[in-house]
XYZ file of C-alpha atoms in Angstrom:
786
model
C 65.553 109.884 122.172
C 69.120 110.710 121.076
C 71.176 108.370 123.263
C 74.407 109.273 121.456
C 73.900 112.877 122.568
C 73.474 111.699 126.161
C 76.753 109.779 126.006
C 78.559 112.852 124.701
C 77.047 115.021 127.456
C 77.963 112.419 130.070
C 81.605 112.251 128.956
C 82.135 115.777 127.634
C 84.426 116.380 130.623
C 86.790 113.679 131.885
C 86.322 112.899 135.573
C 89.861 114.141 136.234
C 89.312 117.414 134.336
C 90.351 119.461 137.395
C 93.781 117.833 137.240
C 94.306 118.527 133.525
C 92.300 121.576 132.451
C 94.411 122.355 129.380
C 94.036 118.935 127.776
C 90.584 117.880 128.958
C 88.838 118.053 125.546
C 91.443 115.769 123.961
C 91.022 113.286 126.816
C 87.226 113.409 126.419
C 87.446 112.809 122.669
C 89.778 109.857 123.140
C 87.253 108.199 125.422
C 84.266 109.017 123.259
C 86.037 107.570 120.218
C 86.193 104.245 121.997
C 82.382 104.358 122.227
C 81.958 105.246 118.553
C 81.362 108.985 118.779
C 83.132 112.307 119.403
C 82.615 115.818 120.807
C 80.124 117.570 118.554
C 79.245 121.254 118.709
C 75.856 120.611 120.282
C 77.484 119.055 123.376
C 78.117 122.609 124.599
C 74.424 123.358 125.111
C 73.771 120.803 127.926
C 77.145 121.767 129.421
C 76.082 125.435 129.437
C 72.682 124.585 130.931
C 74.209 122.470 133.681
C 76.892 125.060 134.380
C 74.406 127.944 134.412
C 72.283 126.116 136.988
C 75.268 125.334 139.208
C 77.087 128.662 138.801
C 74.106 130.947 139.125
C 76.090 133.688 140.861
C 79.460 133.253 139.224
C 80.459 136.243 137.063
C 82.166 135.221 133.868
C 82.250 138.201 131.506
C 85.544 140.058 131.214
C 83.830 143.408 130.635
C 82.550 143.386 134.211
C 85.640 141.927 135.865
C 89.237 142.900 135.310
C 90.381 139.355 134.653
C 89.089 135.821 134.171
C 89.107 134.075 137.530
C 90.697 130.639 137.354
C 92.033 128.198 139.929
C 94.881 125.740 139.498
C 94.000 122.832 141.774
C 97.646 121.904 142.324
C 98.619 125.405 143.439
C 95.428 126.116 145.428
C 93.940 122.753 146.425
C 90.620 123.270 148.170
C 87.490 121.172 148.613
C 84.468 122.275 150.662
C 81.892 120.192 152.444
C 78.769 120.807 150.324
C 76.458 120.931 153.369
C 78.399 123.188 155.705
C 81.027 124.907 153.576
C 83.942 123.805 155.781
C 87.276 123.107 154.112
C 88.474 119.522 153.956
C 91.855 119.730 155.664
C 93.092 116.442 154.185
C 92.541 117.565 150.583
C 95.736 117.127 148.554
C 97.708 116.284 151.663
C 99.529 113.137 152.686
C 97.512 110.003 151.835
C 95.092 111.700 149.441
C 97.918 113.256 147.436
C 99.498 109.825 147.027
C 96.237 108.548 145.505
C 96.026 111.595 143.219
C 99.593 111.083 142.018
C 98.772 107.496 141.043
C 95.751 108.490 138.965
C 96.269 107.238 135.401
C 93.852 108.464 132.742
C 94.634 105.595 130.330
C 93.310 103.051 132.842
C 90.032 104.948 132.879
C 89.750 104.512 129.112
C 90.110 100.748 129.547
C 86.920 100.643 131.635
C 84.679 102.013 128.878
C 82.808 99.456 126.786
C 80.897 99.910 123.535
C 77.736 97.778 123.321
C 75.522 97.031 120.316
C 73.640 100.344 120.421
C 74.025 103.791 121.963
C 71.215 103.286 124.507
C 72.859 100.241 126.051
C 76.261 101.888 125.846
C 74.849 104.911 127.679
C 73.310 102.764 130.427
C 76.542 100.923 131.157
C 78.688 104.069 130.893
C 76.378 105.989 133.250
C 76.337 103.140 135.794
C 80.120 102.801 135.865
C 81.019 106.492 135.538
C 82.119 106.995 139.197
C 84.091 103.748 139.071
C 86.511 105.242 136.543
C 88.470 106.271 139.619
C 87.618 105.845 143.290
C 88.429 109.565 143.681
C 85.567 110.625 141.370
C 83.474 112.238 144.090
C 86.480 114.160 145.433
C 87.258 115.889 142.140
C 85.322 119.133 141.574
C 83.236 119.932 138.529
C 84.612 123.480 138.727
C 87.775 124.348 140.671
C 86.308 127.786 141.415
C 83.303 126.197 143.131
C 84.917 123.207 144.899
C 81.752 122.073 146.671
C 80.296 119.680 144.116
C 81.689 116.642 142.336
C 82.433 116.358 138.624
C 80.088 113.325 138.623
C 77.157 115.501 139.715
C 77.934 118.019 136.957
C 78.153 115.301 134.282
C 74.881 113.706 135.419
C 73.169 117.096 135.197
C 74.584 117.791 131.738
C 73.389 114.398 130.505
C 69.925 114.993 131.984
C 69.670 118.408 130.321
C 70.697 117.068 126.925
C 67.176 115.756 126.295
C 65.558 119.187 125.730
C 66.059 122.955 125.935
C 62.762 123.461 127.764
C 62.521 121.410 130.942
C 60.149 120.901 133.867
C 60.580 119.451 137.323
C 58.286 116.545 138.207
C 57.587 115.143 141.663
C 55.759 111.821 142.095
C 54.713 110.165 145.345
C 52.795 106.993 146.071
C 50.983 106.002 149.225
C 49.528 105.676 151.743
C 52.834 104.722 153.379
C 52.370 104.378 157.121
C 48.975 102.697 156.887
C 50.334 100.189 154.388
C 53.583 99.331 156.188
C 52.248 99.418 159.752
C 49.478 96.911 158.978
C 51.594 94.025 160.235
C 51.369 91.184 162.722
C 54.586 89.490 161.686
C 58.043 90.702 160.736
C 57.520 89.422 157.185
C 54.528 91.779 156.817
C 56.704 94.708 157.852
C 59.737 93.890 155.769
C 57.992 92.704 152.620
C 55.414 95.499 152.804
C 58.248 98.054 152.806
C 59.979 96.228 149.965
C 56.818 96.113 147.875
C 56.278 99.869 148.265
C 59.878 100.458 147.195
C 59.384 98.155 144.201
C 56.221 99.976 143.105
C 57.969 103.344 143.379
C 60.622 101.983 141.048
C 57.982 101.202 138.406
C 57.426 104.951 138.093
C 61.148 105.722 138.142
C 61.692 103.114 135.418
C 59.513 105.142 133.030
C 61.920 108.087 133.392
C 64.938 105.785 133.041
C 63.672 104.161 129.858
C 62.447 107.394 128.253
C 65.358 109.715 129.091
C 67.921 107.918 131.246
C 68.278 107.376 134.984
C 70.348 110.540 135.421
C 67.106 112.464 134.777
C 65.989 111.186 138.184
C 67.330 113.743 140.648
C 66.054 112.080 143.826
C 66.609 109.328 144.844
C 70.064 108.369 143.559
C 69.621 105.440 141.179
C 73.175 104.451 140.290
C 73.972 101.136 141.996
C 70.298 100.377 142.712
C 69.374 96.673 142.663
C 66.122 97.258 140.729
C 68.001 99.117 137.980
C 70.553 96.304 137.831
C 67.755 93.766 137.245
C 66.285 95.912 134.438
C 69.696 96.089 132.787
C 70.021 92.308 132.941
C 66.781 91.970 130.965
C 68.426 93.717 128.001
C 71.788 91.989 128.322
C 73.737 94.559 130.359
C 75.567 93.006 133.298
C 76.864 95.309 136.010
C 77.935 94.984 139.638
C 76.418 96.528 142.752
C 77.110 96.409 146.482
C 73.458 97.170 147.292
C 71.685 94.572 149.418
C 68.965 93.023 147.184
C 66.779 92.323 150.206
C 66.553 95.908 151.492
C 63.774 98.349 150.649
C 66.072 101.118 149.471
C 63.749 103.600 147.759
C 61.490 106.141 149.459
C 57.934 106.493 148.196
C 58.739 109.739 146.386
C 60.930 110.724 143.452
C 61.830 113.899 141.554
C 62.899 114.089 137.927
C 63.693 116.659 135.247
C 61.819 116.044 131.975
C 61.019 117.867 128.714
C 58.071 120.212 129.257
C 56.420 119.062 126.016
C 56.300 115.473 127.359
C 55.018 116.321 130.822
C 51.401 115.147 130.553
C 52.389 112.044 128.578
C 55.024 111.096 131.170
C 52.697 111.597 134.143
C 50.155 109.352 132.458
C 52.800 106.704 131.690
C 54.087 106.732 135.276
C 50.632 106.266 136.778
C 49.825 103.510 134.304
C 53.136 101.701 134.928
C 52.600 101.640 138.697
C 48.942 100.615 138.465
C 49.631 97.965 135.819
C 52.380 96.377 137.894
C 50.150 96.403 140.980
C 47.531 94.624 138.874
C 50.138 92.063 137.731
C 51.147 91.387 141.327
C 47.518 91.093 142.403
C 46.503 88.683 139.659
C 49.551 86.471 140.192
C 48.951 86.129 143.943
C 45.204 85.715 143.540
C 45.767 82.779 141.167
C 48.581 81.483 143.393
C 46.169 81.307 146.361
C 43.415 79.671 144.306
C 45.889 77.033 143.104
C 46.993 76.357 146.695
C 43.377 75.904 147.806
C 42.440 73.725 144.828
C 45.474 71.472 145.211
C 45.059 71.403 149.019
C 48.758 72.173 149.392
C 50.219 73.880 152.435
C 52.235 77.063 152.224
C 54.946 77.198 154.915
C 52.868 74.921 157.163
C 49.726 77.024 156.688
C 46.417 76.257 154.993
C 44.528 78.854 152.918
C 40.754 79.083 152.773
C 38.534 81.447 150.798
C 35.994 83.626 152.556
C 32.788 85.119 151.175
C 34.469 88.480 150.458
C 37.036 86.871 148.114
C 34.852 88.123 145.272
C 35.851 91.663 146.314
C 39.565 90.996 145.746
C 39.912 93.198 142.652
C 37.821 96.018 144.169
C 40.035 96.105 147.256
C 43.198 96.245 145.186
C 41.827 99.064 143.015
C 42.252 101.412 146.011
C 46.017 100.994 146.105
C 48.289 102.776 145.565
C 47.308 106.435 145.435
C 49.628 108.286 143.041
C 50.181 112.039 143.290
C 52.100 114.157 140.768
C 53.217 117.785 140.988
C 55.200 119.689 138.346
C 56.907 123.012 137.741
C 58.079 124.358 134.400
C 61.509 126.010 134.172
C 60.441 128.984 132.073
C 58.934 132.501 132.231
C 61.448 133.657 134.801
C 59.864 137.025 135.672
C 56.454 135.432 136.185
C 57.796 132.840 138.597
C 60.034 135.289 140.451
C 56.864 137.189 141.275
C 55.078 133.984 142.314
C 58.040 133.010 144.475
C 57.888 136.395 146.199
C 54.134 136.008 146.851
C 54.744 132.666 148.538
C 57.940 133.500 150.438
C 58.226 137.319 150.662
C 61.936 136.796 150.001
C 63.333 139.805 148.138
C 66.794 138.293 147.597
C 65.721 136.489 144.419
C 64.383 139.734 142.985
C 67.636 141.503 143.839
C 69.645 138.704 142.268
C 67.591 138.904 139.088
C 68.101 142.642 138.835
C 71.851 142.206 139.293
C 71.949 139.597 136.549
C 70.122 141.977 134.206
C 72.714 144.638 134.922
C 75.475 142.223 133.946
C 73.560 141.426 130.729
C 74.957 137.929 130.769
C 73.264 135.624 128.302
C 75.317 132.801 129.852
C 73.782 133.361 133.257
C 70.345 134.695 132.380
C 69.005 131.406 131.068
C 65.892 130.319 132.967
C 67.783 127.312 134.319
C 70.089 129.744 136.166
C 67.278 130.138 138.706
C 66.850 126.387 139.060
C 66.746 126.658 142.861
C 63.763 129.016 142.741
C 61.832 126.636 140.483
C 62.728 123.751 142.783
C 61.466 125.689 145.786
C 58.189 126.405 143.985
C 57.839 122.666 143.284
C 58.250 121.995 147.005
C 55.619 124.592 147.876
C 53.182 123.037 145.382
C 53.878 119.590 146.847
C 53.188 120.813 150.399
C 49.906 122.375 149.295
C 48.908 119.182 147.464
C 49.559 117.054 150.555
C 46.887 118.962 152.462
C 44.309 117.413 150.117
C 44.023 113.684 150.646
C 42.697 111.398 147.918
C 39.946 109.110 149.097
C 38.497 106.132 147.260
C 35.361 104.811 148.924
C 34.802 101.061 148.890
C 31.552 99.730 150.332
C 31.586 96.079 151.408
C 28.387 94.618 152.854
C 29.669 91.058 153.361
C 28.920 89.634 156.791
C 32.519 88.643 157.517
C 35.220 89.925 159.832
C 37.599 92.663 158.854
C 41.259 92.172 158.073
C 43.234 91.163 161.190
C 46.218 93.326 160.149
C 44.552 96.658 159.459
C 40.776 96.313 159.675
C 40.548 98.583 156.633
C 38.831 95.997 154.411
C 36.916 92.784 154.820
C 38.964 89.596 155.064
C 39.002 87.641 151.806
C 41.015 84.613 152.992
C 41.652 82.754 156.216
C 45.023 81.232 157.051
C 45.273 78.373 159.532
C 48.723 77.570 160.923
C 50.069 74.269 162.276
C 48.717 75.107 165.760
C 45.266 75.721 164.240
C 45.470 79.452 164.935
C 43.422 81.436 162.440
C 44.328 84.683 160.725
C 42.025 86.593 158.377
C 43.575 88.776 155.674
C 42.274 91.274 153.122
C 43.524 91.155 149.543
C 46.249 93.742 150.212
C 47.455 91.959 153.362
C 47.500 88.638 151.514
C 49.619 90.197 148.773
C 52.108 91.488 151.341
C 52.343 88.024 152.890
C 53.007 86.341 149.535
C 54.813 89.057 147.550
C 58.103 87.142 147.744
C 56.594 84.487 145.456
C 56.007 87.155 142.823
C 59.649 88.270 143.108
C 60.683 84.697 142.460
C 58.339 84.507 139.473
C 59.818 87.618 137.775
C 63.430 86.534 138.270
C 64.415 88.580 141.322
C 66.191 85.511 142.681
C 68.624 87.364 144.953
C 65.790 89.329 146.575
C 63.682 86.180 146.914
C 66.485 84.333 148.695
C 66.876 87.245 151.113
C 63.166 87.633 151.795
C 61.728 84.120 151.643
C 62.570 83.643 155.295
C 62.421 86.576 157.716
C 63.375 86.112 161.352
C 60.516 86.309 163.833
C 60.454 88.763 166.716
C 61.251 85.878 169.074
C 64.324 84.911 167.052
C 65.513 88.530 166.891
C 65.081 89.132 170.627
C 66.782 85.901 171.686
C 67.191 85.861 175.468
C 66.495 89.589 175.653
C 63.485 91.703 174.764
C 62.595 93.144 171.358
C 63.666 96.668 170.400
C 62.044 98.699 167.643
C 64.294 101.454 166.291
C 62.898 104.225 164.117
C 65.364 106.905 162.938
C 64.856 109.938 160.756
C 67.093 112.773 159.581
C 66.323 116.103 161.254
C 65.143 119.002 159.076
C 65.532 116.938 155.918
C 63.033 119.119 154.063
C 65.165 122.171 154.829
C 68.358 120.417 153.713
C 66.802 119.286 150.440
C 65.196 122.671 149.742
C 68.475 124.450 150.495
C 67.183 126.417 153.494
C 70.055 125.030 155.586
C 72.547 124.887 152.724
C 75.658 127.083 152.757
C 75.231 130.460 151.053
C 76.618 130.742 147.540
C 79.534 132.686 148.924
C 80.474 129.738 151.173
C 80.484 127.414 148.163
C 83.269 129.342 146.427
C 87.016 128.843 146.574
C 88.603 131.268 149.057
C 90.735 132.774 146.278
C 87.598 133.453 144.224
C 85.922 135.152 147.191
C 88.864 137.522 147.578
C 88.747 138.378 143.888
C 85.011 139.017 143.969
C 85.281 141.193 147.065
C 87.947 143.252 145.341
C 85.889 143.697 142.162
C 82.320 144.108 143.452
C 81.564 144.202 147.201
C 77.844 144.711 146.641
C 77.676 141.613 144.491
C 79.668 139.590 147.035
C 77.357 140.730 149.833
C 74.405 139.453 147.848
C 76.029 136.019 147.714
C 75.845 135.800 151.503
C 72.047 135.914 151.453
C 71.357 133.392 148.700
C 71.379 129.652 149.417
C 69.180 128.290 146.643
C 69.781 124.708 145.622
C 71.450 123.744 142.359
C 71.082 120.478 140.422
C 74.490 119.337 141.695
C 73.537 120.150 145.282
C 70.347 118.082 145.011
C 72.221 115.217 143.361
C 74.823 115.371 146.126
C 72.096 115.121 148.815
C 70.518 112.218 146.936
C 73.869 110.445 146.555
C 74.853 111.047 150.197
C 71.602 109.580 151.494
C 72.068 106.607 149.180
C 75.588 106.053 150.537
C 74.216 106.153 154.066
C 71.486 103.657 153.135
C 74.153 101.285 151.800
C 75.973 101.345 155.140
C 72.820 100.811 157.225
C 72.437 97.047 156.496
C 76.052 96.446 157.572
C 75.553 98.303 160.866
C 72.240 96.552 161.555
C 73.852 93.178 160.851
C 76.770 94.029 163.154
C 74.310 94.319 166.046
C 72.199 91.254 165.111
C 69.206 93.275 163.954
C 66.630 92.896 161.204
C 66.499 95.857 158.825
C 62.974 96.633 157.653
C 63.835 99.572 155.433
C 66.561 102.120 154.825
C 65.308 104.680 152.345
C 67.360 107.846 152.335
C 67.381 109.285 155.858
C 64.700 106.899 157.206
C 65.596 103.718 159.057
C 63.343 101.108 160.646
C 64.961 98.064 162.240
C 64.349 95.488 164.974
C 67.062 94.425 167.436
C 67.675 92.358 170.530
C 67.123 94.956 173.227
C 70.670 94.793 174.610
C 72.177 95.974 171.308
C 69.813 98.633 170.022
C 71.548 101.568 171.738
C 74.976 100.786 170.295
C 73.350 100.398 166.871
C 71.404 103.671 167.075
C 74.458 105.589 168.244
C 76.589 104.216 165.434
C 73.970 104.861 162.766
C 73.583 108.534 163.666
C 77.379 108.988 163.610
C 77.719 107.296 160.213
C 74.905 109.520 158.897
C 76.734 112.673 159.986
C 80.190 111.249 159.252
C 81.580 111.746 162.756
C 83.043 109.840 165.705
C 85.676 107.876 163.759
C 83.215 105.002 163.499
C 84.319 102.091 161.305
C 82.228 100.060 158.868
C 84.359 97.525 157.023
C 87.166 99.380 155.261
C 85.545 102.785 155.798
C 86.004 105.342 158.590
C 83.700 108.298 159.307
C 85.117 111.555 160.633
C 84.867 115.323 160.192
C 81.739 114.936 158.034
C 83.441 112.676 155.459
C 83.783 108.996 154.660
C 87.390 107.841 154.448
C 88.694 104.605 152.991
C 91.456 102.610 154.659
C 93.819 100.924 152.251
C 96.962 99.301 153.640
C 98.867 102.265 155.102
C 96.673 104.917 153.456
C 93.499 106.607 154.696
C 91.900 109.102 152.304
C 88.463 110.750 151.805
C 86.181 109.228 149.168
C 82.908 111.145 149.622
C 81.058 113.401 152.038
C 78.448 112.328 154.545
C 75.731 114.692 155.777
C 78.100 116.591 158.087
C 78.078 117.381 161.795
C 75.355 120.039 161.444
C 73.002 117.414 159.975
C 71.592 115.222 162.728
C 69.158 112.356 163.255
C 66.538 111.696 165.889
C 65.387 108.275 167.022
C 62.429 106.616 168.681
C 63.218 103.381 170.546
C 60.665 100.992 172.058
C 61.534 98.012 174.234
C 58.892 95.338 174.792
C 58.535 91.598 175.123
C 58.884 89.888 171.769
C 55.219 88.891 171.541
C 53.890 92.376 172.185
C 51.551 93.611 169.424
C 53.914 94.658 166.638
C 51.612 97.338 165.254
C 51.288 98.966 168.692
C 55.076 98.814 169.162
C 55.545 100.578 165.812
C 53.019 103.250 166.733
C 54.837 103.788 170.035
C 58.169 104.056 168.210
C 56.700 106.802 165.987
C 55.426 108.551 169.097
C 58.931 108.367 170.597
C 60.475 109.685 167.399
C 58.142 112.687 167.552
C 59.061 113.182 171.210
C 62.761 113.155 170.278
C 62.168 115.684 167.505
C 60.296 117.951 169.936
C 63.273 118.051 172.331
C 64.401 121.641 172.796
C 66.388 123.776 175.215
C 66.520 127.514 175.914
C 69.692 127.939 173.867
C 67.632 127.159 170.751
C 69.038 123.682 170.239
C 66.392 121.327 168.877
C 65.997 117.696 167.823
C 69.291 115.730 167.541
C 67.831 113.444 170.218
C 66.575 110.003 171.112
C 63.530 108.984 173.131
C 63.035 105.580 174.760
C 59.873 103.821 175.904
C 60.164 100.561 177.839
C 56.898 98.638 178.036
C 57.018 96.534 181.213
C 55.202 93.270 181.835
C 52.718 95.045 184.112
C 51.778 97.392 181.271
C 53.655 100.295 182.833
C 55.529 102.421 180.278
C 58.706 104.272 181.277
C 59.704 107.107 178.967
C 62.890 109.135 178.744
C 64.442 111.473 176.218
C 67.813 113.125 175.751
C 70.071 114.839 173.265
C 72.648 112.411 171.893
C 75.430 114.595 173.238
C 75.847 117.314 175.837
C 78.956 119.418 175.346
C 80.447 116.633 173.152
C 79.656 114.132 175.917
C 78.145 110.978 174.385
C 75.162 110.216 176.639
C 74.495 106.665 175.410
C 78.159 105.674 175.300
C 78.843 106.883 178.845
C 75.576 105.452 180.121
C 76.382 102.013 178.721
C 79.880 102.147 180.213
C 78.419 102.977 183.635
C 75.941 100.101 183.498
C 78.594 97.632 182.333
C 80.748 98.575 185.341
C 78.162 97.064 187.702
C 75.773 94.719 185.933
C 77.907 91.618 186.528
C 78.588 92.338 190.216
C 75.640 94.113 191.732
C 72.057 94.930 190.891
C 72.587 97.881 188.612
C 68.835 98.421 188.691
C 68.937 99.109 192.423
C 72.024 101.296 192.106
C 70.327 103.535 189.509
C 67.104 103.728 191.529
C 69.044 104.643 194.689
C 71.074 107.292 192.886
C 67.868 108.754 191.501
C 65.929 108.702 194.778
C 68.802 110.054 196.884
C 69.428 112.827 194.370
C 65.764 113.857 194.717
C 65.835 113.524 198.529
C 69.047 115.398 199.245
C 69.480 117.878 196.398
C 66.032 119.498 196.210
C 63.741 121.161 198.710
C 59.970 120.710 198.808
C 59.533 123.439 196.177
C 61.904 121.820 193.701
C 64.761 124.242 194.281
C 68.278 122.802 194.096
C 69.928 122.933 197.546
C 72.943 120.650 196.966
C 75.245 120.813 193.967
C 76.192 117.778 191.952
C 79.693 118.133 193.407
C 78.241 117.841 196.928
C 76.195 114.843 195.856
C 79.272 113.148 194.416
C 81.527 113.781 197.435
C 79.055 113.333 200.305
C 76.070 111.219 199.254
C 77.687 108.642 196.984
C 80.214 107.415 199.631
C 77.213 106.899 201.919
C 75.490 104.833 199.192
C 78.625 102.748 198.665
C 78.659 101.835 202.313
C 74.932 101.089 202.535
C 74.954 98.962 199.357
C 78.263 97.226 200.181
C 79.998 98.469 197.063
C 83.781 98.649 197.019
C 84.942 102.037 198.255
C 85.170 104.719 195.549
C 83.980 102.350 192.807
C 80.551 103.945 192.511
C 82.042 107.399 192.971
C 84.637 106.859 190.228
C 82.032 105.438 187.836
C 79.713 108.336 188.576
C 82.547 110.768 187.832
C 83.028 109.115 184.408
C 79.280 109.308 183.894
C 79.192 113.096 184.273
C 82.783 114.098 183.354
C 83.029 117.692 182.123
C 79.263 118.011 182.343
C 78.389 118.987 185.914
C 76.879 122.261 184.739
C 74.979 120.548 181.906
C 73.572 117.672 183.961
C 72.132 119.339 187.022
C 68.452 119.497 187.867
C 65.991 118.100 185.336
C 68.719 117.072 182.888
C 70.336 114.763 185.423
C 66.911 113.331 186.252
C 66.355 112.665 182.557
C 69.765 111.016 182.497
C 68.787 108.737 185.397
C 65.537 107.857 183.575
C 67.552 107.020 180.459
C 69.879 104.816 182.519
C 66.854 103.001 183.938
C 65.546 102.269 180.461
C 68.944 101.144 179.157
C 69.395 98.839 182.152
C 65.948 97.328 181.624
C 66.706 96.726 177.951
C 70.005 95.007 178.771
C 68.437 92.707 181.359
C 67.913 89.122 180.240
C 64.324 87.903 180.338
C 65.028 85.165 182.870
C 65.969 87.828 185.430
C 63.182 90.242 184.591
C 61.011 91.373 187.491
C 59.366 94.476 186.041
């Protein structure tokens, strides 16, 4: 592997190239010289490949266009949100311009460090590349296409420097839900998630060591705690803000690798994951045997072997299941035809024909249709998922099954200080003791975070326990590019005008193509990583326990009185809306802004207001079966994602289930907002108005019952408007319930402000049901009466 070539590709453009186009090669050479190299002719090839993939529809040749289109960023400053195409109004204005004016290229040079070999130098340079200036992600890779960062372009160029013939590789490990959900205690949940994340990294590490971590397209690996620990092993010391105790990686990753190495790499990845699982298994197996032999206690528990202990290795051999799918980036006409067979989308064919007419060798490279190859990879992955791998394990031992999952026979029995017994299979035992392995391999920071995990009773406190499960809506469509802006919407407005003047047919074609590019996928990956880094801070703010935050997925436990504030804030941070604050950062208009003294300027995009999340929330007593609570939370998440109205609006919702002491389950669902009206925020304000003075439970029940009694006839037809209900029925309720005159009426007005026409009929009933569930969740246990 030519690591010097990767360094050159990574730094062939300075991060501030857009601000100094004329002198950018001299700046790049000055920085490369500090690392012991310089711009060589072959650096242009990965630059061309990366550019061709990102500028698939951008005409370059002068013979087809009357002049070379160029954009001076100072004269025409423009930056577009990469997920909705909207212009960032604050770009090059006020606070942001002050930061731009202070940008000093010489200080960037000072941050580069040459290590003893090119591989180590590359690792450190790649890790710290965005830190050269905090504006890195706000500077475009191409001023004509101001919708992707220079960092994303440089990462792609570095990744493509390893070969001229590349393939896309997707790897997933599982089963996920069965493995994580097999839990009786919070430590099983949290450590199980962490272990799955750790095993996924073993596969990613193969790519990182063979070609570099920028060859991993998803997830975003820069700043990752596991990568940091690998660097430390070879003497590279870097900083990260990532929480070492959070499972931050999903169970799937995508990489770009040389086609000639494909089979070798797939084999290495599978072996690396399986070998590490074997290392974990053997360590914990011996650890348990040593505990039993020495008669020592582990956290006030005693371990005993069962008859099926002899099956330990057989049980572990089932896990994990590793699936790989790949797609070569080659034979463009063959795969255009395949793409059409799968999708019946003629736009790719039309695009290809147009490119042939232009006879552009720059644009007709196979990589120029990267998005089509990526879509084919996704189709292959979907088809592969329909076939489930199954490894049969027959156990004839006359012993009980595992208490956590029941999937295998129990191999050990744990007896706690109260002499309660718990039987665990090999896999469940590993989950329970995995933290000891982390300590053994030097993951001290993770061990300190995970060695003690709060119980459900400690989390709930004087309230009930809330399980929160959140997931980004339509994430598959965002990643595949189905919901991405068209190529036309990714271009600078000045470029669009020029294209329309030169070739209207070509410009029209741009409106119908929204294929992904490498930079787009890296941006999605990076954005989800940024969100995941904010999740622990939000969860901590509301006294919760974060189980995992991998990309757009969040699982956390909270005291029931705080879960709604947490969920509402998390979905706003994800989209980048609501002017929510997390530390020194503010989220608005789809972007993350940084506050610095008297300045407030954008630093990177969030998913944008069109990208939403849905949530499932379950409220139960703290000692309710944790596995059943998780299953109910998944059911609620599905209910939220099934929410739909006649206008076509879907998802973007939350669903709540409160499990009462009697066993009764109350369920409600709602969109987060109706006509920009924050349902949870207004509902919480309404409840807080009364919960200290009167029985808010009775007030909500009376509002609900009187609305049914007075506003509908026996056939369910509405006979009184909400205005009539507010002016005539509520004053009557105030008098009957001895509430201060107009207090209930005024609070009700705030509850429905600007939304009378959105909250009538069934929607208002759903709102009342939601209020009931929120009130129940906020009620302290000592006052609970079902």
